[in-house]
């Protein structure tokens, strides 16, 4: 593939991602980006965790995780749990409101993607799916 085609592809992917992020942010009723939503999802799936564990699992720095945790706590979407045996151990836990925000994020995200792909016909969707599967397989093969 010619280098100019690769750069054009990268540029188009960036444009699509940026447009989807903007559409999601406008439709989502909480002042959150994708990072805090990923943290909420991790907390819902695995339960309360220390911030350092979350940072490592999701791939954020400890400083970024501290900022995300603070924002989630201020919004009432997560709470800090203190260990009575060791006050230095603090875990983050999703709240009921956090579960609701996560559900809303999934609904908004689904709608954004439905609108994105509705311009494609069935054959184009099948082709796109095949390309995505091939790309994911390539990533997995390189990781092994």
Coordinates of N, CA and C in Angstrom, one line a residue:
X1 N 0.8 -1.2 0.0 CA 0.0 0.0 0.0 C 0.9 1.2 0.0
X2 N 0.5 2.2 -0.8 CA 1.3 3.4 -0.9 C 1.2 4.2 0.4
X3 N 2.3 4.9 0.7 CA 2.3 5.6 2.0 C 1.3 6.7 2.1
X4 N 1.0 7.4 1.0 CA -0.1 8.4 1.0 C -1.4 7.8 1.3
X5 N -1.7 6.6 0.8 CA -3.0 5.9 1.1 C -3.1 5.6 2.6
X6 N -2.0 5.2 3.2 CA -2.0 4.9 4.6 C -2.3 6.1 5.4
X7 N -1.6 7.2 5.1 CA -1.8 8.5 5.8 C -3.3 9.0 5.6
X8 N -3.8 8.8 4.4 CA -5.2 9.2 4.2 C -6.1 8.3 5.0
X9 N -5.9 7.0 5.1 CA -6.7 6.1 5.9 C -6.6 6.5 7.4
X10 N -5.4 6.8 7.9 CA -5.2 7.3 9.3 C -6.0 8.5 9.5
X11 N -5.9 9.5 8.6 CA -6.7 10.7 8.7 C -8.2 10.5 8.7
X12 N -8.7 9.6 7.9 CA -10.1 9.3 7.9 C -10.6 8.7 9.2
X13 N -9.8 7.8 9.7 CA -10.1 7.1 11.0 C -10.2 8.2 12.1
X14 N -9.2 9.1 12.1 CA -9.2 10.1 13.1 C -10.4 11.0 13.0
X15 N -10.8 11.4 11.8 CA -12.0 12.2 11.6 C -13.2 11.5 12.1
X16 N -13.3 10.2 11.8 CA -14.5 9.5 12.2 C -14.6 9.3 13.7
X17 N -13.4 9.0 14.3 CA -13.4 8.9 15.8 C -13.7 10.2 16.5
X18 N -13.1 11.3 16.0 CA -13.4 12.6 16.6 C -14.8 13.0 16.4
X19 N -15.4 12.8 15.3 CA -16.8 13.1 15.1 C -17.7 12.3 16.0
X20 N -17.4 11.0 16.2 CA -18.2 10.2 17.1 C -18.0 10.6 18.5
X21 N -16.9 11.0 18.9 CA -16.6 11.4 20.3 C -17.4 12.7 20.6
X22 N -17.5 13.6 19.6 CA -18.2 14.9 19.8 C -19.7 14.5 19.9
X23 N -20.2 13.7 19.0 CA -21.6 13.3 19.0 C -22.0 12.6 20.3
X24 N -21.1 11.7 20.8 CA -21.4 11.1 22.1 C -21.4 12.1 23.2
X25 N -20.4 12.9 23.3 CA -20.3 13.9 24.4 C -21.5 14.8 24.4
X26 N -22.0 15.2 23.3 CA -23.2 16.1 23.2 C -24.5 15.4 23.7
X27 N -24.6 14.1 23.4 CA -25.8 13.3 23.8 C -25.7 12.8 25.2
X28 N -24.5 12.6 25.8 CA -24.4 12.0 27.1 C -24.6 13.1 28.2
X29 N -25.5 12.9 29.1 CA -25.8 13.9 30.1 C -24.8 14.2 31.2
X30 N -23.7 13.4 31.3 CA -22.7 13.6 32.3 C -21.5 14.2 31.7
X31 N -20.8 15.1 32.4 CA -19.6 15.7 31.9 C -18.4 14.8 32.0
X32 N -18.5 13.7 31.2 CA -17.4 12.6 31.3 C -17.0 12.3 29.9
X33 N -15.7 11.9 29.8 CA -15.2 11.3 28.5 C -15.2 9.8 28.6
X34 N -14.5 9.2 27.7 CA -14.5 7.7 27.6 C -13.7 7.1 28.8
X35 N -12.6 7.8 29.3 CA -11.8 7.2 30.3 C -12.6 6.9 31.6
X36 N -13.3 7.9 32.1 CA -14.1 7.6 33.3 C -15.2 6.5 33.1
X37 N -15.7 6.5 31.9 CA -16.7 5.5 31.6 C -16.1 4.1 31.6
X38 N -14.8 4.0 31.1 CA -14.1 2.7 31.1 C -13.9 2.3 32.6
X39 N -13.6 3.2 33.4 CA -13.3 2.9 34.9 C -14.6 2.4 35.5
X40 N -15.8 3.1 35.2 CA -17.0 2.7 35.7 C -17.4 1.2 35.3
X41 N -17.1 0.9 34.0 CA -17.3 -0.4 33.5 C -16.5 -1.4 34.2
X42 N -15.2 -1.1 34.4 CA -14.3 -2.0 35.1 C -14.8 -2.3 36.6
X43 N -15.3 -1.2 37.2 CA -15.8 -1.4 38.6 C -17.1 -2.2 38.6
X44 N -17.9 -2.0 37.7 CA -19.2 -2.8 37.6 C -18.9 -4.2 37.4
X45 N -17.9 -4.5 36.5 CA -17.6 -5.9 36.2 C -16.9 -6.6 37.3
X46 N -15.8 -6.0 37.8 CA -15.0 -6.6 38.8 C -15.2 -6.2 40.3
X47 N -16.0 -5.2 40.5 CA -16.3 -4.8 41.9 C -15.2 -3.8 42.3
X48 N -15.3 -3.4 43.6 CA -14.4 -2.4 44.2 C -12.9 -2.8 44.0
X49 N -12.1 -1.8 43.6 CA -10.7 -2.0 43.4 C -9.9 -0.8 43.8
X50 N -8.6 -1.1 44.1 CA -7.7 0.0 44.4 C -7.4 0.8 43.2
X51 N -7.2 2.1 43.3 CA -6.9 2.9 42.1 C -5.7 2.5 41.4
X52 N -4.7 2.0 42.1 CA -3.5 1.5 41.4 C -3.8 0.3 40.5
X53 N -4.7 -0.6 41.0 CA -5.1 -1.8 40.2 C -5.8 -1.3 39.0
X54 N -6.7 -0.4 39.1 CA -7.5 0.1 38.0 C -6.6 0.8 37.0
X55 N -5.6 1.6 37.4 CA -4.7 2.2 36.5 C -3.9 1.2 35.7
X56 N -3.5 0.2 36.4 CA -2.7 -0.9 35.7 C -3.6 -1.6 34.7
X57 N -4.8 -2.0 35.1 CA -5.7 -2.8 34.2 C -6.1 -2.0 33.0
X58 N -6.4 -0.8 33.1 CA -6.9 0.0 32.0 C -5.7 0.7 31.2
X59 N -4.6 0.8 31.9 CA -3.4 1.4 31.2 C -3.2 2.9 31.4
X60 N -3.7 3.4 32.5 CA -3.5 4.8 32.8 C -2.4 5.0 33.8
X61 N -1.9 6.2 33.9 CA -1.0 6.5 35.0 C -1.7 6.6 36.3
X62 N -1.0 6.5 37.4 CA -1.6 6.6 38.7 C -2.2 8.0 38.9
X63 N -1.5 9.0 38.4 CA -2.0 10.4 38.5 C -3.3 10.6 37.7
X64 N -3.3 10.0 36.5 CA -4.6 10.1 35.7 C -5.7 9.4 36.4
X65 N -5.4 8.3 37.0 CA -6.5 7.5 37.7 C -7.0 8.3 38.9
X66 N -6.1 9.0 39.6 CA -6.5 9.8 40.7 C -7.5 10.9 40.3
X67 N -7.2 11.5 39.2 CA -8.0 12.6 38.6 C -9.4 12.0 38.2
X68 N -9.4 10.9 37.6 CA -10.6 10.2 37.2 C -11.5 9.8 38.4
X69 N -10.8 9.3 39.4 CA -11.5 8.8 40.6 C -12.1 10.0 41.3
X70 N -11.4 11.1 41.4 CA -11.9 12.3 42.0 C -13.2 12.8 41.3
X71 N -13.1 12.8 40.0 CA -14.3 13.3 39.2 C -15.5 12.4 39.4
X72 N -15.3 11.1 39.4 CA -16.4 10.1 39.6 C -17.0 10.3 41.0
X73 N -16.1 10.5 42.0 CA -16.6 10.7 43.3 C -17.4 12.0 43.5
X74 N -16.9 13.1 42.9 CA -17.6 14.3 43.0 C -19.0 14.3 42.3
X75 N -19.1 13.5 41.2 CA -20.4 13.4 40.5 C -21.3 12.3 41.2
X76 N -20.8 11.6 42.2 CA -21.6 10.6 42.9 C -21.7 9.3 42.1
X77 N -20.8 9.1 41.1 CA -20.9 7.9 40.3 C -20.0 6.8 40.9
X78 N -19.2 7.1 41.8 CA -18.3 6.2 42.5 C -18.1 6.7 43.9
X79 N -17.7 5.8 44.8 CA -17.4 6.2 46.2 C -16.1 5.5 46.6
X80 N -15.5 6.1 47.6 CA -14.2 5.5 48.2 C -14.6 4.6 49.4
X81 N -14.0 3.4 49.4 CA -14.2 2.5 50.5 C -12.9 2.4 51.3
X82 N -13.0 2.6 52.6 CA -11.8 2.6 53.5 C -11.8 1.3 54.2
X83 N -10.6 0.7 54.3 CA -10.4 -0.6 55.0 C -10.2 -0.3 56.4
X84 N -11.1 -0.8 57.3 CA -10.9 -0.6 58.7 C -9.6 -1.1 59.3
X85 N -9.2 -2.2 58.7 CA -7.9 -2.8 59.2 C -6.7 -2.0 58.8
X86 N -6.8 -1.4 57.6 CA -5.6 -0.6 57.1 C -6.2 0.6 56.4
X87 N -6.1 1.7 57.1 CA -6.7 3.0 56.5 C -6.0 3.5 55.3
X88 N -4.8 2.9 55.0 CA -4.1 3.3 53.8 C -4.7 2.7 52.5
X89 N -5.4 1.6 52.7 CA -6.1 0.9 51.6 C -7.4 1.5 51.3
X90 N -7.5 2.1 50.1 CA -8.7 2.7 49.7 C -9.1 2.1 48.4
X91 N -10.4 1.7 48.3 CA -10.9 1.1 47.1 C -12.0 2.0 46.5
X92 N -12.1 1.9 45.2 CA -13.2 2.7 44.5 C -14.3 1.7 44.2
X93 N -15.5 2.2 44.4 CA -16.7 1.3 44.1 C -17.7 2.1 43.3
X94 N -18.3 1.5 42.4 CA -19.4 2.2 41.6 C -20.6 2.3 42.4
X95 N -21.3 3.4 42.3 CA -22.6 3.6 43.0 C -23.8 3.3 42.1
X96 N -25.0 3.3 42.6 CA -26.1 3.0 41.8 C -26.3 4.1 40.7
X97 N -26.0 5.3 41.1 CA -26.0 6.4 40.0 C -24.9 6.1 39.0
X98 N -23.8 5.6 39.4 CA -22.7 5.2 38.4 C -23.2 4.1 37.5
X99 N -23.9 3.1 38.0 CA -24.5 2.1 37.2 C -25.4 2.7 36.1
X100 N -26.3 3.6 36.6 CA -27.2 4.3 35.7 C -26.5 5.1 34.6
X101 N -25.4 5.8 35.0 CA -24.6 6.5 34.0 C -23.9 5.6 33.0
X102 N -23.5 4.4 33.5 CA -22.9 3.5 32.6 C -23.9 2.9 31.6
X103 N -25.1 2.6 32.1 CA -26.2 2.2 31.2 C -26.5 3.2 30.1
X104 N -26.6 4.5 30.6 CA -26.8 5.6 29.6 C -25.7 5.7 28.6
X105 N -24.5 5.6 29.1 CA -23.3 5.6 28.1 C -23.4 4.6 27.1
X106 N -23.8 3.4 27.5 CA -24.0 2.3 26.5 C -25.1 2.6 25.5
X107 N -26.2 3.1 26.0 CA -27.3 3.4 25.1 C -26.9 4.5 24.1
X108 N -26.3 5.6 24.6 CA -25.8 6.7 23.7 C -24.8 6.2 22.7
X109 N -23.8 5.4 23.2 CA -22.8 4.8 22.3 C -23.4 3.9 21.2
X110 N -24.4 3.1 21.6 CA -25.0 2.3 20.6 C -25.7 3.1 19.6
X111 N -26.4 4.2 20.0 CA -27.1 5.0 19.0 C -26.1 5.7 18.1
X112 N -25.0 6.2 18.6 CA -24.0 6.8 17.8 C -23.5 5.9 16.7
X113 N -23.2 4.6 17.1 CA -22.8 3.7 16.1 C -23.8 3.3 15.1
X114 N -25.1 3.2 15.6 CA -26.1 2.8 14.6 C -26.2 3.9 13.6
X115 N -26.2 5.2 14.0 CA -26.2 6.3 13.1 C -25.0 6.3 12.1
X116 N -23.9 5.9 12.7 CA -22.7 5.9 11.8 C -22.8 4.9 10.7
X117 N -23.3 3.7 11.1 CA -23.3 2.6 10.1 C -24.6 2.5 9.2
X118 N -25.6 3.4 9.5 CA -26.8 3.3 8.7 C -26.6 3.8 7.3
X119 N -25.5 4.4 7.0 CA -25.2 4.8 5.6 C -24.7 3.7 4.8
X120 N -24.3 2.6 5.4 CA -23.8 1.4 4.7 C -24.9 0.4 4.4
X121 N -24.9 -0.2 3.2 CA -25.8 -1.3 2.9 C -25.3 -2.6 3.5
X122 N -26.1 -3.7 3.4 CA -25.8 -4.9 4.0 C -24.4 -5.5 3.5
X123 N -24.2 -5.4 2.2 CA -22.9 -5.9 1.7 C -21.7 -5.1 2.2
X124 N -21.9 -3.8 2.3 CA -20.8 -3.0 2.9 C -20.5 -3.3 4.3
X125 N -21.6 -3.5 5.1 CA -21.4 -3.9 6.5 C -20.7 -5.2 6.6
X126 N -21.0 -6.1 5.8 CA -20.3 -7.4 5.8 C -18.9 -7.3 5.4
X127 N -18.6 -6.4 4.5 CA -17.2 -6.2 4.1 C -16.4 -5.5 5.2
X128 N -17.0 -4.5 5.8 CA -16.4 -3.8 6.9 C -16.2 -4.7 8.1
X129 N -17.1 -5.6 8.4 CA -17.0 -6.5 9.5 C -15.8 -7.5 9.2
X130 N -15.7 -7.9 8.0 CA -14.6 -8.8 7.6 C -13.2 -8.1 7.7
X131 N -13.2 -6.9 7.3 CA -11.9 -6.1 7.5 C -11.6 -5.9 9.0
X132 N -12.5 -5.6 9.8 CA -12.3 -5.4 11.2 C -11.8 -6.7 11.9
X133 N -12.4 -7.8 11.5 CA -12.0 -9.1 12.0 C -10.6 -9.4 11.6
X134 N -10.2 -9.1 10.4 CA -8.8 -9.3 9.9 C -7.8 -8.5 10.7
X135 N -8.2 -7.2 10.9 CA -7.3 -6.3 11.6 C -7.1 -6.8 13.1
X136 N -8.2 -7.2 13.7 CA -8.1 -7.7 15.1 C -7.3 -8.9 15.2
X137 N -7.4 -9.8 14.2 CA -6.6 -11.0 14.2 C -5.2 -10.7 14.0
X138 N -4.9 -9.7 13.2 CA -3.5 -9.3 13.0 C -2.9 -8.7 14.3
X139 N -3.7 -8.0 15.0 CA -3.2 -7.5 16.3 C -2.9 -8.6 17.3
X140 N -3.8 -9.6 17.3 CA -3.7 -10.7 18.2 C -2.5 -11.6 17.8
X141 N -2.3 -11.7 16.5 CA -1.1 -12.5 16.1 C 0.2 -11.9 16.4
X142 N 0.3 -10.5 16.3 CA 1.5 -9.8 16.7 C 1.8 -9.9 18.2
X143 N 0.7 -10.0 19.0 CA 0.9 -10.0 20.4 C 1.4 -11.3 20.9
X144 N 1.2 -12.3 20.2 CA 1.7 -13.7 20.6 C 3.1 -13.9 20.3

